[in-house]
Amino acid sequence: MNNYAEIYNFDNYSGKNEMLKNKDIAIVQKNKLISCKDAFNLFWKANTNILYVVDDDERFVGVLTDKCLLKQIKEDGDEQPFINKTCSLIRNKNEKDMFNEAKHKFEKYHITTAIPMVDKDGYVLCEIRRKETDDEEKTIANFRNKILKYEKSHYLGKEIVYLRKLLEEQDIVVIGSQERFDILFGCISMKKTKLHYVNQLENAYEFLRGNKYLLIDLSPIGNRGRYDIYNFCNNGYFWKQFMEFILKIIESEYCSKFYQITNRDNDILYNYLDEYMIGTGKFSKICPFTDGIMKCMKRQHFVVECSKEIYRTDFIQYILKLNGIEVNQVRGDNELTLIEYGDIILQLYRLNKRLSDQVPVLNFVFSENVEVSDAEKLRIEEGQYEGRLHFSNRLQDYAELYSLGENSKEYLEELTESLCFQRKRTFENNMVVFEDLSSRLVNIENGLRKTCYQPQDYAGTIYVLGGCTIWGWLVEDQYTIPSLIQKYINRADKKYRVVNLGNGNVLNVDNLLESLFISNNDLFICLFPFLTKKIKNELSVIEIGKCFNDIRKSKYAGIECFFNMVHHCGTNGNILYSEIIYGELEKHLKDFFRVNDFRKNVLYGIFRTNFKDLNLFFDYESYIEELESKTRRAQIDKKKRIGCVVVNCNPFTFGHKYLIEYALGKVDYLYVFVVEEDKSYFPFADRFELVEKGVRDLKNILVVRSGGMIASMNTFPAYFQRHEASQVKEKISVSMDLKIFSQYIAPRFNIRFRFVGEENVDIVTAIYNKKMKEILPQFGINVIEIPRKCVAGKAVSASVVREYYEKKDYNSLVKWVPDTTLQYLIDRDKNAEVMYDISGED
């Protein structure tokens, strides 16, 4: 029997294959497997996620996988583990056939562990695994670099301060050495007295079952078994998981939110717990927020329990009082759920305090007086939220919330896809730039849920804030409350635009108000999900429950409005709420007549440009200074017509030159930004030189590097991951790159024209061009798309040039690239003995 040693000492395999052969496997005898607990400890010691079971003669019988075992522990407890005797296996054969068969079986049967290879007599020889793709050093370096950057960041620096405070206030059990912990988490200094190191566990099952502290396992990254145990059981963190969690809570500003809502001085969370929640709070995985949230709930006389089983369902369970109905809520996002609920209430409260003397703020609340139908009451009493799958299984139950026809199932199936959409700020640049998401029914642009029917010109802005109700949970764009309010405003011919700032995870109000353009003509609408006595005593709040009931009975009798709570409305509910809200809003709207009052409605002008962190993330000032210096030397007059092209030139072709020459014919001066990211077939230094040589016969042109803000991995990663990105084209985000260019680079050099080549083949570039035509004109930049240059009826493409180059077909290349590029390709391939005809196209 093999010792339970590390199993990742793979045989080296020189072939370009996704599979690896491992002879150092974990084998156990069938009659020695006594219980699930014993099997669990074997997985722990072997650091694997698959055990090979043999009989008394050591012939292969079947396998035990960690996920099957963990599931069985959850359901059956300590019974004898289930042995899978019908698993895939490979008979001994040559390496090429063995790897090909393994690859086929991995894909066909969706195997996530490994496949055993046995000989003709049934003895296990080795296992076949996929290659490890995780790079431990790269993972650590990426985490450390992000923490160091965030620490200096204007927005996120305070999150690091609060994170350290969180971690210093609780005990942490570390499986591993202090030296390794310092390597992994030294960038987050923590009190040494709160760290408890455990190097050897004789009985991992009992230890993990009884642990009551935050646990971090420092095992090497290849140890699949322990990673799966923590991921499935939620009773601790593998260090890589903990890094991911830390980055998530920093980037979502949870650390500062936690201290804001648990601060007894504001009493917001305490009032909320006291007025809306009863019963027992049950917590699972110990995370950095657990101790604080549990103390907070205990002070409100909750009975707080923390699971001590090996499998700890990742949830908070509590009783929520909604409209007089007690709802047994089970939420699957852990302690963060309570932080989000409390934070929404607190942020709206603080926004009122900040704006009360500046602009009108109208506060609304869905009070407990809202009446629900029998069907709605049943859904609310169930109170379950299981994500997209839950709603996909009950689509027909919800059709009445939309007043749909025969195609309701297809319509609702499409809407459920938007459940994963959210307002997500991209923190790599810290400039309040958001990720865009798009579909036919739900769209997020510039971090904002799309508001339909916005006017071209406006004089005032109505900012609408709240949680999922305002954002538009499970309704299409045109039926969100802000979109419906915009329709009312347009009918009344009032020159206001409505902006949807709703989200389940409201951003920090201080940061938000610092970012918005706010004028005397603006006003805010806040929709509180819950209203505490403290808020009611200090703020003017309009309770709309009774009004809702009256309108529903008189105008919309018999219609269904709510899903599993009154905050989750279908189309019908939003129509009612928007009618009520507009009735109050109308009293505060002004009439505008002066031409000077009107501004052009620009979606990307909602947030201010912010230079605070540009130097930190993109070395902005140094880059701009370099461009300014080159601009002066080139004697470019910024008062003239100035344009640009952004090219990768991988390598430089006649197509690139055609685009540049065309652009020069339309402007006085032209910037050629060459993509600097070294992710291409040819290195940047070579590509840049080829462009300079290829255009040296042209005047009024300046070739410059793109830097880290134009078509880089930070701003436009899909460009360098085209194969993967093209498979999920709806998730390709290109607007960040274009907005940075439009706000931070083009204005400095008065670039008012950007030229692009037509794209009919590459999906990523086609999406980029399409979005460019939508975004850049809003900043006064004209986008001019021209057809590609063709040779013998075929569009000139750098990818085709690379194919010719790989084939050493220089006769064809003569027609596709300038002499400078051709000579470069020949010189690069020193061993090529090529005869080619230099006559033909210039």
XYZ file of N, CA, C and O in Angstrom, residues 8 43-44 47-49 66-67 70 132 134 139 217 219-245 285:
164
model
N 1.496 15.230 -5.747
C 1.679 16.096 -6.903
C 3.099 16.059 -7.465
O 3.541 16.982 -8.111
N -8.334 11.438 3.487
C -8.259 12.516 2.493
C -7.388 13.658 3.013
O -6.596 14.241 2.284
N -7.565 13.977 4.271
C -6.823 15.091 4.862
C -5.322 14.802 4.834
O -4.519 15.644 4.428
N -3.865 14.623 1.239
C -3.984 15.852 0.444
C -4.412 15.556 -0.991
O -3.833 16.054 -1.952
N -5.399 14.730 -1.127
C -5.918 14.375 -2.438
C -7.420 14.515 -2.421
O -8.023 14.690 -1.361
N -8.051 14.451 -3.592
C -9.513 14.431 -3.623
C -10.027 13.144 -4.233
O -11.183 13.054 -4.630
N -13.698 12.958 -2.660
C -13.957 13.768 -1.467
C -15.351 14.394 -1.496
O -16.030 14.481 -0.473
N -15.825 14.817 -2.649
C -17.133 15.479 -2.704
C -18.261 14.506 -2.392
O -19.230 14.857 -1.721
N -18.076 13.980 1.399
C -18.566 15.131 2.153
C -20.079 15.235 2.079
O -20.745 15.583 3.055
N -2.025 21.287 -13.514
C -2.343 22.379 -12.601
C -2.157 23.713 -13.319
O -1.130 23.936 -13.971
N -2.918 26.715 -11.586
C -2.633 27.727 -10.564
C -1.127 27.865 -10.356
O -0.403 26.872 -10.258
N -0.009 33.883 -7.650
C -1.178 34.186 -6.813
C -0.782 35.050 -5.625
O -1.456 36.044 -5.312
N -5.916 27.564 6.296
C -5.006 26.458 6.008
C -3.977 26.931 4.983
O -4.328 27.445 3.925
N -1.669 25.049 3.364
C -1.111 23.967 2.554
C -0.771 24.457 1.152
O -1.391 25.391 0.645
N 0.206 23.830 0.493
C 0.579 24.237 -0.865
C -0.622 24.240 -1.801
O -1.586 23.504 -1.609
N -0.550 25.049 -2.832
C -1.704 25.314 -3.677
C -2.205 24.069 -4.405
O -3.364 23.978 -4.785
N -1.326 23.072 -4.600
C -1.750 21.873 -5.311
C -2.561 20.904 -4.482
O -3.023 19.893 -4.989
N -2.720 21.164 -3.193
C -3.425 20.224 -2.322
C -4.923 20.307 -2.517
O -5.638 20.990 -1.790
N -5.417 19.581 -3.507
C -6.813 19.680 -3.905
C -7.764 19.274 -2.793
O -8.823 19.869 -2.625
N -7.411 18.234 -2.051
C -8.329 17.704 -1.061
C -8.742 18.719 -0.026
O -9.925 18.897 0.256
N -7.799 19.402 0.551
C -8.122 20.381 1.595
C -8.877 21.570 1.011
O -9.759 22.126 1.652
N -8.507 21.953 -0.187
C -9.232 23.054 -0.849
C -10.706 22.691 -0.993
O -11.593 23.486 -0.684
N -10.982 21.467 -1.445
C -12.367 21.022 -1.629
C -13.099 20.917 -0.302
O -14.293 21.227 -0.211
N -12.407 20.448 0.739
C -13.039 20.297 2.056
C -13.570 21.636 2.548
O -14.720 21.759 2.966
N -12.743 22.674 2.486
C -13.177 23.987 2.969
C -14.255 24.576 2.063
O -15.200 25.203 2.529
N -14.095 24.365 0.776
C -15.057 24.925 -0.173
C -16.426 24.294 -0.006
O -17.455 24.957 -0.129
N -16.462 22.987 0.304
C -17.725 22.262 0.397
C -18.334 22.341 1.792
O -19.541 22.471 1.947
N -17.479 22.288 2.810
C -17.990 22.224 4.183
C -18.156 23.594 4.833
O -18.836 23.711 5.854
N -17.524 24.617 4.286
C -17.625 25.960 4.854
C -17.194 26.030 6.320
O -17.787 26.742 7.118
N -16.164 25.270 6.661
C -15.703 25.296 8.052
C -14.308 25.890 8.189
O -13.631 25.695 9.188
N -13.873 26.608 7.196
C -12.583 27.264 7.226
C -12.240 27.782 5.844
O -13.080 27.783 4.943
N -11.009 28.224 5.672
C -10.551 28.744 4.387
C -9.223 28.100 4.006
O -8.301 28.041 4.812
N -9.127 27.617 2.794
C -7.815 27.389 2.212
C -7.248 28.780 1.940
O -7.972 29.707 1.620
N -5.954 28.968 2.080
C -5.385 30.329 2.051
C -5.739 31.085 0.774
O -5.956 32.292 0.800
N -5.814 30.380 -0.356
C -6.156 31.045 -1.614
C -7.604 31.536 -1.563
O -7.923 32.631 -2.059
N -8.492 30.737 -0.956
C -9.885 31.171 -0.783
C -9.951 32.407 0.108
O -10.734 33.323 -0.148
N -9.130 32.407 1.154
C -9.144 33.540 2.075
C -8.650 34.803 1.382
O -9.181 35.898 1.616
N -7.642 34.671 0.539
C -7.182 35.824 -0.233
C -8.294 36.377 -1.110
O -8.513 37.595 -1.193
N -9.017 35.487 -1.773
C -10.111 35.916 -2.648
C -11.202 36.616 -1.845
O -11.763 37.630 -2.283
N -11.491 36.080 -0.647
C -12.513 36.685 0.192
C -12.074 38.071 0.666
O -12.859 39.021 0.661
N -19.716 29.384 8.610
C -18.275 29.593 8.567
C -17.871 30.837 9.361
O -18.432 31.903 9.207
